[in-house]
GROMACS .gro file of C-alpha atoms in nm:
model
  499
    1MET     CA    1   0.000   0.018   0.014
    2SER     CA    2   0.105   0.338  -0.093
    3ALA     CA    3   0.186   0.634   0.164
    4ASN     CA    4  -0.085   0.816  -0.026
    5SER     CA    5  -0.363   0.537   0.039
    6GLU     CA    6  -0.229   0.505   0.435
    7LYS     CA    7  -0.267   0.904   0.477
    8MET     CA    8  -0.553   0.830   0.338
    9LEU     CA    9  -0.685   0.578   0.546
   10THR     CA   10  -0.563   0.755   0.881
   11LEU     CA   11  -0.762   1.070   0.858
   12ARG     CA   12  -1.133   0.832   0.772
   13PHE     CA   13  -1.063   0.693   1.054
   14LEU     CA   14  -0.974   1.026   1.247
   15TYR     CA   15  -1.312   1.186   1.067
   16CYS     CA   16  -1.480   0.847   1.150
   17LEU     CA   17  -1.369   0.850   1.523
   18ILE     CA   18  -1.518   1.261   1.551
   19VAL     CA   19  -1.845   1.173   1.456
   20LEU     CA   20  -1.855   0.919   1.693
   21SER     CA   21  -1.739   1.123   1.959
   22MET     CA   22  -2.003   1.374   1.851
   23CYS     CA   23  -2.315   1.156   1.902
   24LEU     CA   24  -2.208   1.026   2.210
   25VAL     CA   25  -2.198   1.364   2.352
   26ILE     CA   26  -2.536   1.456   2.187
   27ILE     CA   27  -2.729   1.154   2.338
   28SER     CA   28  -2.535   1.177   2.692
   29THR     CA   29  -2.615   1.583   2.648
   30LEU     CA   30  -3.016   1.477   2.593
   31SER     CA   31  -3.027   1.220   2.871
   32LEU     CA   32  -2.904   1.484   3.079
   33HIS     CA   33  -3.199   1.677   2.989
   34PHE     CA   34  -3.486   1.428   2.997
   35SER     CA   35  -3.387   1.275   3.353
   36SER     CA   36  -3.568   1.424   3.616
   37ASP     CA   37  -3.274   1.334   3.887
   38PHE     CA   38  -2.985   1.306   3.756
   39PHE     CA   39  -2.703   1.396   3.925
   40LEU     CA   40  -2.812   1.747   4.002
   41PRO     CA   41  -3.207   1.865   3.942
   42ARG     CA   42  -3.227   2.097   3.642
   43PRO     CA   43  -3.385   2.373   3.866
   44ILE     CA   44  -3.060   2.395   4.115
   45LEU     CA   45  -2.967   2.696   3.976
   46LYS     CA   46  -3.267   2.884   4.028
   47ILE     CA   47  -3.238   2.850   4.452
   48VAL     CA   48  -3.328   3.164   4.611
   49VAL     CA   49  -3.083   3.181   4.913
   50VAL     CA   50  -3.102   3.484   5.207
   51ASN     CA   51  -2.970   3.477   5.536
   52SER     CA   52  -2.822   3.157   5.466
   53THR     CA   53  -3.105   3.008   5.411
   54SER     CA   54  -3.313   2.870   5.133
   55GLY     CA   55  -3.654   2.696   5.008
   56TYR     CA   56  -3.757   2.528   4.725
   57TRP     CA   57  -4.048   2.337   4.606
   58LYS     CA   58  -4.110   2.066   4.284
   59SER     CA   59  -4.450   1.969   4.225
   60SER     CA   60  -4.496   1.648   4.046
   61ALA     CA   61  -4.886   1.656   4.087
   62ILE     CA   62  -4.913   1.776   3.708
   63SER     CA   63  -4.712   1.751   3.374
   64ALA     CA   64  -4.618   2.124   3.394
   65GLU     CA   65  -4.303   2.206   3.629
   66VAL     CA   66  -4.426   2.424   3.914
   67GLU     CA   67  -4.081   2.670   4.111
   68THR     CA   68  -4.171   2.807   4.460
   69PHE     CA   69  -3.927   3.018   4.633
   70LEU     CA   70  -3.997   3.106   5.023
   71LEU     CA   71  -3.833   3.308   5.184
   72PRO     CA   72  -3.817   3.286   5.547
   73SER     CA   73  -4.069   3.403   5.783
   74GLU     CA   74  -3.899   3.542   6.012
   75THR     CA   75  -3.825   3.893   6.034
   76THR     CA   76  -3.650   4.146   6.218
   77PRO     CA   77  -3.766   4.473   6.387
   78ARG     CA   78  -3.900   4.767   6.129
   79GLN     CA   79  -3.813   4.499   5.831
   80GLU     CA   80  -4.020   4.289   5.608
   81VAL     CA   81  -3.960   4.020   5.443
   82LYS     CA   82  -4.131   3.953   5.070
   83SER     CA   83  -4.101   3.639   4.838
   84LEU     CA   84  -4.070   3.521   4.516
   85VAL     CA   85  -4.258   3.305   4.304
   86VAL     CA   86  -4.219   3.143   3.984
   87VAL     CA   87  -4.429   3.005   3.783
   88SER     CA   88  -4.554   2.801   3.488
   89GLU     CA   89  -4.788   2.943   3.320
   90ALA     CA   90  -4.964   2.562   3.294
   91SER     CA   91  -4.963   2.609   3.697
   92SER     CA   92  -5.055   2.942   3.853
   93SER     CA   93  -5.428   2.843   3.938
   94MET     CA   94  -5.259   2.488   4.139
   95THR     CA   95  -5.046   2.774   4.318
   96SER     CA   96  -5.312   3.020   4.414
   97LEU     CA   97  -5.509   2.743   4.560
   98GLY     CA   98  -5.236   2.653   4.844
   99ILE     CA   99  -5.160   2.330   4.699
  100ARG     CA  100  -4.831   2.181   4.733
  101GLY     CA  101  -4.638   1.917   4.565
  102PRO     CA  102  -4.609   1.573   4.739
  103ASP     CA  103  -4.216   1.582   4.798
  104ASP     CA  104  -4.300   1.908   4.992
  105LYS     CA  105  -4.141   1.819   5.291
  106ARG     CA  106  -4.063   2.143   5.478
  107CYS     CA  107  -4.328   2.194   5.729
  108ASP     CA  108  -4.255   1.978   6.041
  109ALA     CA  109  -4.220   2.111   6.371
  110ASN     CA  110  -3.831   2.064   6.375
  111ASN     CA  111  -3.763   2.328   6.110
  112ALA     CA  112  -4.107   2.566   6.227
  113ARG     CA  113  -4.044   2.887   6.460
  114LEU     CA  114  -4.359   2.766   6.674
  115ARG     CA  115  -4.493   2.389   6.775
  116VAL     CA  116  -4.840   2.480   6.908
  117TYR     CA  117  -5.082   2.174   7.069
  118MET     CA  118  -5.416   2.230   6.994
  119TYR     CA  119  -5.655   2.043   7.174
  120ASP     CA  120  -5.933   1.897   7.048
  121LEU     CA  121  -6.241   2.014   7.128
  122PRO     CA  122  -6.588   1.900   7.104
  123PRO     CA  123  -6.715   2.080   6.786
  124GLU     CA  124  -6.970   2.258   6.989
  125PHE     CA  125  -6.665   2.544   7.076
  126HIS     CA  126  -6.560   2.614   6.731
  127PHE     CA  127  -6.694   2.468   6.387
  128GLY     CA  128  -7.050   2.354   6.527
  129LEU     CA  129  -7.118   2.732   6.611
  130LEU     CA  130  -7.058   2.738   6.246
  131GLY     CA  131  -7.356   2.489   6.155
  132TRP     CA  132  -7.095   2.184   6.103
  133ASN     CA  133  -7.184   1.922   6.264
  134GLY     CA  134  -6.928   1.655   6.187
  135SER     CA  135  -6.794   1.442   5.971
  136GLY     CA  136  -6.881   1.071   5.879
  137ASN     CA  137  -6.626   0.897   6.124
  138ASN     CA  138  -6.726   1.133   6.444
  139SER     CA  139  -6.399   1.308   6.394
  140CYS     CA  140  -6.407   1.672   6.573
  141TRP     CA  141  -6.216   1.899   6.247
  142PRO     CA  142  -6.359   1.940   5.913
  143ASP     CA  143  -6.163   1.808   5.632
  144VAL     CA  144  -5.914   2.132   5.527
  145SER     CA  145  -5.732   1.962   5.268
  146LYS     CA  146  -5.974   2.079   5.008
  147PRO     CA  147  -6.049   2.466   5.065
  148SER     CA  148  -6.396   2.490   4.884
  149GLU     CA  149  -6.555   2.245   5.164
  150VAL     CA  150  -6.376   2.440   5.445
  151PRO     CA  151  -6.674   2.520   5.658
  152ARG     CA  152  -6.756   2.936   5.623
  153TYR     CA  153  -6.730   3.236   5.893
  154PRO     CA  154  -7.029   3.487   5.904
  155GLY     CA  155  -6.994   3.765   5.705
  156GLY     CA  156  -7.127   4.125   5.850
  157LEU     CA  157  -7.023   4.249   6.162
  158ASN     CA  158  -6.942   3.882   6.252
  159LEU     CA  159  -6.638   3.861   6.030
  160GLN     CA  160  -6.437   4.141   6.145
  161HIS     CA  161  -6.327   3.974   6.503
  162SER     CA  162  -6.275   3.609   6.274
  163VAL     CA  163  -5.885   3.582   6.383
  164GLU     CA  164  -6.037   3.286   6.559
  165TYR     CA  165  -6.140   3.069   6.260
  166TRP     CA  166  -5.839   3.190   6.076
  167LEU     CA  167  -5.572   3.019   6.347
  168THR     CA  168  -5.734   2.734   6.356
  169LEU     CA  169  -5.808   2.682   6.014
  170ASP     CA  170  -5.415   2.771   5.923
  171LEU     CA  171  -5.348   2.539   6.262
  172LEU     CA  172  -5.511   2.239   6.109
  173SER     CA  173  -5.405   2.245   5.819
  174SER     CA  174  -5.015   2.255   5.873
  175ASN     CA  175  -5.062   1.847   5.893
  176VAL     CA  176  -5.199   1.829   5.549
  177PRO     CA  177  -4.862   1.796   5.311
  178SER     CA  178  -5.086   1.941   4.992
  179ILE     CA  179  -5.199   2.300   5.177
  180ALA     CA  180  -4.887   2.526   5.084
  181ARG     CA  181  -4.838   2.743   5.366
  182PRO     CA  182  -4.534   2.897   5.567
  183CYS     CA  183  -4.392   2.709   5.819
  184THR     CA  184  -4.406   3.022   6.102
  185ALA     CA  185  -4.600   2.714   6.337
  186VAL     CA  186  -4.669   2.383   6.311
  187ARG     CA  187  -4.915   2.144   6.483
  188VAL     CA  188  -4.744   1.880   6.724
  189TRP     CA  189  -4.923   1.582   6.925
  190ASN     CA  190  -4.742   1.618   7.175
  191SER     CA  191  -4.796   1.947   7.484
  192SER     CA  192  -4.411   1.854   7.591
  193GLU     CA  193  -4.297   1.940   7.296
  194ALA     CA  194  -4.468   2.216   7.204
  195ASN     CA  195  -4.437   2.619   7.280
  196VAL     CA  196  -4.741   2.672   7.274
  197VAL     CA  197  -5.114   2.524   7.369
  198PHE     CA  198  -5.366   2.705   7.172
  199VAL     CA  199  -5.737   2.644   7.321
  200PRO     CA  200  -5.970   2.619   7.029
  201PHE     CA  201  -6.287   2.824   7.138
  202PHE     CA  202  -6.496   3.061   6.884
  203SER     CA  203  -6.510   3.296   7.145
  204SER     CA  204  -6.596   3.582   6.987
  205LEU     CA  205  -6.880   3.368   6.744
  206SER     CA  206  -7.043   3.283   7.020
  207TYR     CA  207  -7.093   3.565   7.187
  208ASN     CA  208  -7.181   3.723   6.883
  209ARG     CA  209  -7.484   3.441   6.821
  210HIS     CA  210  -7.541   3.333   7.171
  211SER     CA  211  -7.489   3.556   7.404
  212ARG     CA  212  -7.889   3.680   7.492
  213VAL     CA  213  -8.037   3.487   7.744
  214HIS     CA  214  -8.296   3.278   7.602
  215ARG     CA  215  -8.676   3.179   7.781
  216ARG     CA  216  -8.700   2.903   8.034
  217GLU     CA  217  -8.284   2.976   8.025
  218ASN     CA  218  -8.130   3.074   8.333
  219PHE     CA  219  -7.794   3.122   8.147
  220SER     CA  220  -7.729   3.170   7.769
  221ILE     CA  221  -7.551   2.939   7.539
  222ASN     CA  222  -7.229   3.155   7.565
  223ARG     CA  223  -7.247   3.170   7.932
  224VAL     CA  224  -7.224   2.789   7.925
  225LEU     CA  225  -6.942   2.746   7.681
  226GLN     CA  226  -6.719   2.953   7.885
  227ASP     CA  227  -6.761   2.794   8.192
  228LYS     CA  228  -6.716   2.474   8.007
  229VAL     CA  229  -6.386   2.612   7.908
  230VAL     CA  230  -6.250   2.706   8.204
  231GLN     CA  231  -6.347   2.340   8.324
  232PHE     CA  232  -6.179   2.149   8.129
  233LEU     CA  233  -5.848   2.376   8.140
  234GLN     CA  234  -5.845   2.410   8.493
  235SER     CA  235  -5.836   1.988   8.433
  236ARG     CA  236  -5.543   1.959   8.188
  237ASP     CA  237  -5.213   1.870   8.289
  238GLU     CA  238  -5.138   2.110   8.040
  239TRP     CA  239  -5.255   2.420   8.177
  240LYS     CA  240  -5.123   2.304   8.541
  241ARG     CA  241  -4.802   2.275   8.451
  242PHE     CA  242  -4.722   2.632   8.365
  243GLY     CA  243  -5.058   2.784   8.530
  244GLY     CA  244  -5.181   2.835   8.147
  245ARG     CA  245  -4.943   3.066   8.150
  246ASP     CA  246  -4.852   2.916   7.803
  247HIS     CA  247  -5.231   2.898   7.683
  248MET     CA  248  -5.337   3.086   7.376
  249VAL     CA  249  -5.735   3.197   7.421
  250LEU     CA  250  -5.925   3.402   7.180
  251ALA     CA  251  -6.128   3.710   7.340
  252HIS     CA  252  -6.057   3.900   6.993
  253HIS     CA  253  -6.445   4.072   7.038
  254PRO     CA  254  -6.416   4.318   7.394
  255ASN     CA  255  -6.736   4.103   7.495
  256SER     CA  256  -6.601   3.769   7.395
  257MET     CA  257  -6.452   3.615   7.685
  258LEU     CA  258  -6.619   3.862   8.007
  259VAL     CA  259  -6.672   3.470   8.199
  260ALA     CA  260  -6.421   3.333   8.203
  261ARG     CA  261  -6.171   3.610   8.144
  262LYS     CA  262  -6.087   3.657   8.542
  263LYS     CA  263  -6.013   3.286   8.583
  264LEU     CA  264  -5.788   3.246   8.244
  265ARG     CA  265  -5.588   3.522   8.308
  266SER     CA  266  -5.254   3.387   8.294
  267ALA     CA  267  -5.311   3.283   7.986
  268MET     CA  268  -5.162   3.510   7.660
  269PHE     CA  269  -5.468   3.627   7.492
  270VAL     CA  270  -5.580   3.724   7.119
  271LEU     CA  271  -5.696   4.081   7.103
  272SER     CA  272  -5.815   4.322   6.971
  273ASP     CA  273  -5.705   4.588   7.241
  274PHE     CA  274  -5.693   4.618   7.637
  275GLY     CA  275  -6.030   4.888   7.655
  276ARG     CA  276  -6.198   4.582   7.844
  277TYR     CA  277  -5.979   4.501   8.038
  278PRO     CA  278  -5.794   4.563   8.372
  279VAL     CA  279  -5.438   4.554   8.336
  280GLN     CA  280  -5.436   4.267   8.620
  281ILE     CA  281  -5.604   4.035   8.364
  282ALA     CA  282  -5.446   4.176   8.002
  283ASN     CA  283  -5.131   4.355   7.876
  284VAL     CA  284  -4.882   4.431   7.634
  285ALA     CA  285  -4.603   4.227   7.834
  286LYS     CA  286  -4.791   3.875   7.789
  287ASP     CA  287  -5.119   3.919   7.519
  288VAL     CA  288  -5.113   3.935   7.152
  289ILE     CA  289  -5.320   4.246   6.940
  290THR     CA  290  -5.458   4.157   6.620
  291PRO     CA  291  -5.618   4.310   6.352
  292TYR     CA  292  -5.913   4.271   6.288
  293LYS     CA  293  -6.060   4.181   5.961
  294HIS     CA  294  -6.162   4.445   5.761
  295MET     CA  295  -6.497   4.526   5.607
  296VAL     CA  296  -6.418   4.650   5.255
  297LYS     CA  297  -6.231   4.521   5.014
  298THR     CA  298  -5.838   4.613   4.981
  299ILE     CA  299  -5.712   4.796   4.606
  300ASP     CA  300  -5.481   4.651   4.373
  301ALA     CA  301  -5.159   4.860   4.451
  302LEU     CA  302  -5.157   4.865   4.090
  303SER     CA  303  -5.451   5.079   4.035
  304SER     CA  304  -5.449   5.274   4.299
  305PRO     CA  305  -5.555   5.635   4.317
  306GLY     CA  306  -5.267   5.900   4.413
  307PHE     CA  307  -5.278   6.185   4.590
  308ALA     CA  308  -5.496   6.414   4.215
  309GLU     CA  309  -5.724   6.090   4.212
  310ARG     CA  310  -5.845   6.158   4.641
  311PRO     CA  311  -6.087   6.493   4.593
  312ILE     CA  312  -6.205   6.438   5.002
  313LEU     CA  313  -5.879   6.524   5.172
  314VAL     CA  314  -6.076   6.443   5.540
  315TYR     CA  315  -6.341   6.068   5.551
  316PHE     CA  316  -6.514   5.962   5.833
  317GLN     CA  317  -6.845   5.793   5.802
  318GLY     CA  318  -6.955   5.586   6.158
  319ALA     CA  319  -7.131   5.576   6.460
  320ILE     CA  320  -7.093   5.948   6.557
  321HIS     CA  321  -7.274   5.959   6.938
  322ARG     CA  322  -7.081   5.641   7.144
  323LYS     CA  323  -7.002   5.603   7.491
  324ALA     CA  324  -6.782   5.813   7.755
  325GLY     CA  325  -6.449   5.700   7.542
  326GLY     CA  326  -6.527   5.764   7.243
  327ALA     CA  327  -6.728   6.089   7.303
  328ILE     CA  328  -6.407   6.283   7.129
  329ARG     CA  329  -6.623   6.132   6.767
  330GLU     CA  330  -6.913   6.380   6.819
  331LYS     CA  331  -6.667   6.738   6.957
  332LEU     CA  332  -6.496   6.601   6.611
  333TYR     CA  333  -6.812   6.597   6.418
  334ASN     CA  334  -6.902   6.959   6.554
  335LEU     CA  335  -6.565   7.087   6.467
  336LEU     CA  336  -6.540   6.978   6.079
  337LYS     CA  337  -6.915   6.923   5.931
  338GLY     CA  338  -6.960   7.192   5.699
  339GLU     CA  339  -6.557   7.230   5.644
  340LYS     CA  340  -6.444   7.191   5.259
  341GLY     CA  341  -6.243   6.838   5.157
  342VAL     CA  342  -6.450   6.718   5.458
  343HIS     CA  343  -6.647   6.375   5.491
  344PHE     CA  344  -6.793   6.334   5.798
  345THR     CA  345  -7.102   6.149   5.837
  346PHE     CA  346  -7.299   5.910   6.001
  347GLY     CA  347  -7.346   5.547   5.879
  348SER     CA  348  -7.319   5.151   5.954
  349VAL     CA  349  -7.256   4.837   5.763
  350ARG     CA  350  -7.673   4.817   5.671
  351ALA     CA  351  -7.818   4.992   5.333
  352ASN     CA  352  -7.488   4.936   5.169
  353GLY     CA  353  -7.279   5.074   5.442
  354VAL     CA  354  -6.920   4.845   5.329
  355SER     CA  355  -6.983   4.926   4.974
  356SER     CA  356  -7.024   5.288   5.031
  357ALA     CA  357  -6.705   5.327   5.270
  358ALA     CA  358  -6.512   5.155   5.031
  359ARG     CA  359  -6.599   5.378   4.771
  360GLY     CA  360  -6.529   5.697   4.992
  361MET     CA  361  -6.231   5.535   5.206
  362ALA     CA  362  -6.057   5.526   4.790
  363SER     CA  363  -6.175   5.865   4.720
  364SER     CA  364  -5.983   6.016   5.029
  365LYS     CA  365  -5.620   6.127   5.110
  366PHE     CA  366  -5.721   6.070   5.518
  367CYS     CA  367  -5.924   5.831   5.664
  368LEU     CA  368  -6.018   5.914   6.082
  369ASN     CA  369  -5.967   5.615   6.290
  370ILE     CA  370  -6.116   5.805   6.631
  371ALA     CA  371  -6.174   5.620   6.914
  372GLY     CA  372  -6.527   5.479   7.012
  373ASP     CA  373  -6.651   5.270   7.287
  374THR     CA  374  -6.347   5.093   7.256
  375PRO     CA  375  -5.995   5.252   7.175
  376SER     CA  376  -5.968   5.028   6.877
  377SER     CA  377  -6.198   4.953   6.537
  378ASN     CA  378  -6.173   4.808   6.221
  379ARG     CA  379  -6.171   5.127   6.053
  380LEU     CA  380  -5.803   5.141   6.047
  381PHE     CA  381  -5.765   4.830   5.871
  382ASP     CA  382  -6.070   4.952   5.611
  383ALA     CA  383  -5.858   5.198   5.555
  384ILE     CA  384  -5.512   5.028   5.511
  385ALA     CA  385  -5.670   4.798   5.285
  386SER     CA  386  -5.825   5.111   5.084
  387HIS     CA  387  -5.468   5.319   5.059
  388CYS     CA  388  -5.556   5.582   5.254
  389VAL     CA  389  -5.316   5.732   5.505
  390PRO     CA  390  -5.538   5.693   5.842
  391VAL     CA  391  -5.539   5.961   6.109
  392ILE     CA  392  -5.466   5.778   6.442
  393ILE     CA  393  -5.714   5.958   6.713
  394SER     CA  394  -5.720   5.730   7.010
  395ASP     CA  395  -5.450   5.746   7.285
  396ALA     CA  396  -5.463   5.409   7.465
  397ILE     CA  397  -5.451   5.258   7.147
  398GLU     CA  398  -5.279   4.912   7.113
  399LEU     CA  399  -5.137   4.813   6.700
  400PRO     CA  400  -5.074   4.509   6.565
  401TYR     CA  401  -4.733   4.416   6.547
  402GLU     CA  402  -4.553   4.717   6.696
  403ASP     CA  403  -4.285   4.559   6.724
  404VAL     CA  404  -4.150   4.506   6.397
  405LEU     CA  405  -4.373   4.777   6.271
  406ASP     CA  406  -4.298   5.141   6.252
  407TYR     CA  407  -4.703   5.303   6.220
  408THR     CA  408  -4.520   5.598   6.217
  409ASN     CA  409  -4.397   5.547   5.875
  410PHE     CA  410  -4.784   5.558   5.729
  411CYS     CA  411  -5.014   5.675   5.977
  412VAL     CA  412  -5.082   5.998   6.132
  413PHE     CA  413  -5.097   6.004   6.522
  414VAL     CA  414  -5.292   6.331   6.662
  415ARG     CA  415  -5.335   6.341   7.086
  416ALA     CA  416  -5.692   6.354   7.128
  417SER     CA  417  -5.664   6.673   7.325
  418ASP     CA  418  -5.474   6.863   7.054
  419SER     CA  419  -5.740   6.748   6.801
  420THR     CA  420  -6.018   6.877   6.939
  421ARG     CA  421  -5.872   7.261   6.918
  422LYS     CA  422  -6.081   7.444   6.666
  423GLY     CA  423  -5.860   7.453   6.329
  424HIS     CA  424  -5.579   7.191   6.487
  425LEU     CA  425  -5.680   6.887   6.233
  426LEU     CA  426  -5.767   7.051   5.909
  427ASN     CA  427  -5.435   7.264   5.931
  428LEU     CA  428  -5.233   6.940   6.038
  429LEU     CA  429  -5.376   6.753   5.792
  430ARG     CA  430  -5.331   7.000   5.444
  431GLY     CA  431  -4.959   7.112   5.585
  432ILE     CA  432  -4.890   6.756   5.482
  433THR     CA  433  -4.677   6.795   5.096
  434GLU     CA  434  -4.865   6.589   4.822
  435GLU     CA  435  -4.489   6.445   4.822
  436LYS     CA  436  -4.494   6.295   5.208
  437TRP     CA  437  -4.872   6.196   5.133
  438THR     CA  438  -4.738   5.987   4.837
  439GLU     CA  439  -4.455   5.860   5.087
  440MET     CA  440  -4.682   5.695   5.284
  441TRP     CA  441  -4.942   5.616   5.066
  442GLU     CA  442  -4.630   5.407   4.924
  443ARG     CA  443  -4.588   5.257   5.203
  444LEU     CA  444  -4.915   5.172   5.311
  445LYS     CA  445  -4.989   4.964   4.942
  446GLU     CA  446  -4.625   4.748   5.087
  447LEU     CA  447  -4.798   4.684   5.388
  448THR     CA  448  -5.130   4.608   5.292
  449LYS     CA  449  -5.066   4.187   5.289
  450HIS     CA  450  -5.009   4.202   5.634
  451PHE     CA  451  -5.333   4.286   5.720
  452GLU     CA  452  -5.504   3.985   5.506
  453TYR     CA  453  -5.602   3.773   5.665
  454GLN     CA  454  -5.682   3.362   5.405
  455TYR     CA  455  -5.633   3.021   5.341
  456PRO     CA  456  -5.463   2.929   5.323
  457SER     CA  457  -5.194   3.178   5.521
  458ARG     CA  458  -4.922   3.304   5.263
  459PRO     CA  459  -4.583   3.472   5.407
  460ASN     CA  460  -4.614   3.777   5.626
  461ASP     CA  461  -5.020   3.810   5.624
  462ALA     CA  462  -5.170   3.854   5.878
  463VAL     CA  463  -5.204   3.483   5.974
  464ASP     CA  464  -4.859   3.409   5.976
  465MET     CA  465  -4.757   3.761   6.135
  466ILE     CA  466  -4.995   3.655   6.412
  467TRP     CA  467  -4.760   3.336   6.470
  468GLN     CA  468  -4.429   3.545   6.466
  469VAL     CA  469  -4.583   3.755   6.748
  470VAL     CA  470  -4.684   3.454   6.902
  471ALA     CA  471  -4.352   3.292   6.860
  472ARG     CA  472  -4.213   3.604   7.019
  473LYS     CA  473  -4.402   3.644   7.284
  474VAL     CA  474  -4.295   3.254   7.410
  475SER     CA  475  -3.977   3.229   7.398
  476SER     CA  476  -3.922   3.337   7.821
  477ILE     CA  477  -4.259   3.194   7.927
  478ARG     CA  478  -4.087   2.858   8.048
  479THR     CA  479  -3.803   3.077   8.158
  480GLN     CA  480  -4.022   3.281   8.360
  481ALA     CA  481  -4.267   3.076   8.534
  482PRO     CA  482  -4.342   3.166   8.880
  483ARG     CA  483  -4.188   2.959   9.171
  484GLU     CA  484  -4.490   2.851   9.284
  485TYR     CA  485  -4.534   2.582   8.994
  486ARG     CA  486  -4.191   2.428   9.054
  487TYR     CA  487  -4.363   2.181   9.313
  488LEU     CA  488  -4.625   2.104   9.086
  489ARG     CA  489  -4.430   2.069   8.797
  490SER     CA  490  -4.217   1.801   8.969
  491GLN     CA  491  -4.540   1.573   9.086
  492LEU     CA  492  -4.626   1.628   8.736
  493PHE     CA  493  -4.342   1.444   8.567
  494LEU     CA  494  -4.301   1.233   8.876
  495LYS     CA  495  -4.644   1.092   8.793
  496ASN     CA  496  -4.573   1.067   8.406
  497ARG     CA  497  -4.271   0.887   8.466
  498ARG     CA  498  -4.451   0.628   8.706
  499LYS     CA  499  -4.755   0.516   8.426
   0.00000   0.00000   0.00000
């Protein structure tokens, strides 16, 4: 064979080798692409890392891939944590329903900030008050895995005190793998593992529906239920262990636990304010102030009217003649009625009062939140949902999450004594520039999410923020337990060891 022939054969061999290598590379690449779990998942580079933590969720429930990245639910003082969600179009409806893929194992007691033990009270104390009669297997809880089948809380004025309903639903859903929710609080089944013990009594609904004494009865149903709750708790080892200091008792309506509150005063109360509570029973050191459920619909941030689109300077619509604590409303009405740019009228939830208030607040720059029978009212949270800068005239008011949220960035505070000085309030508000108002308005749009109750809950919404407050409160409960409980805890410990 000639030298030229040998050279040609060598070149052909090299060419074939190169082509074969390229084919192998292409085949390997395609194999990696279509293999869901080969070496590393494809979306691994998309993990979001914040404060040295990350969250990743991959759903296999549908063919289209869903990726959700949630930042930690913890907040630091004066800061708010935001969430980033990346979802394919085919699966956006799944995420909006709060459905999680079966592979997500994040919500367990090991990575929750708060471990909550909840008593299995009979339905008469909670969902039975909504007309729910239990399932076929005599369960005391409804099946919350299907949000569309969860019993509905009644509307109207009942709804503003519905915090009890949202917190209970959230705890129940914390053990349902298919429900996507923040992992701030998780229900545990052993009370010794819990940071806090939750008492699922819908006390506000009980008061609203059953506080009247009917004929041939000595006590109302509401009174009977409160007595039963007290008897139940005081008989439990969980209550005796710390004298109830680690228990959460829901009493958002100011009249909801008037019978039982003195006997349960060592517990952590979930309240709207301290207006009708002696300091020995409720105070800011041990209890949690939570938002009302606002009545008006939240305005979308992108379509929220700005300064020029809100022709009314000052807005108030509600009850004007109140008891001693709310006498200031009548004084302000007499001062402000007839003033240019002021809407100050009587109003109620009846006769389309809520829709009228929604239109009025959305057309106003400033919304007055004036003390009534109690220091707080739902009106503040309606204003926040309407992106109407709240003007708070209530010297004794306590505000939700105030240890991490600076209300002075989006509210105007006026002392009651100053507000009734002729001309003071209007001169103050008229002196606020468009630039300053817009700064507060932008802040309102950012933080409205913190006052939204919803099921399933979302990172840093009202439910999640409440659990965060509780987590901060209970961190020192056990170390601060009074000395008199040492002996009782010792006896309980020895009793349990003998079993």
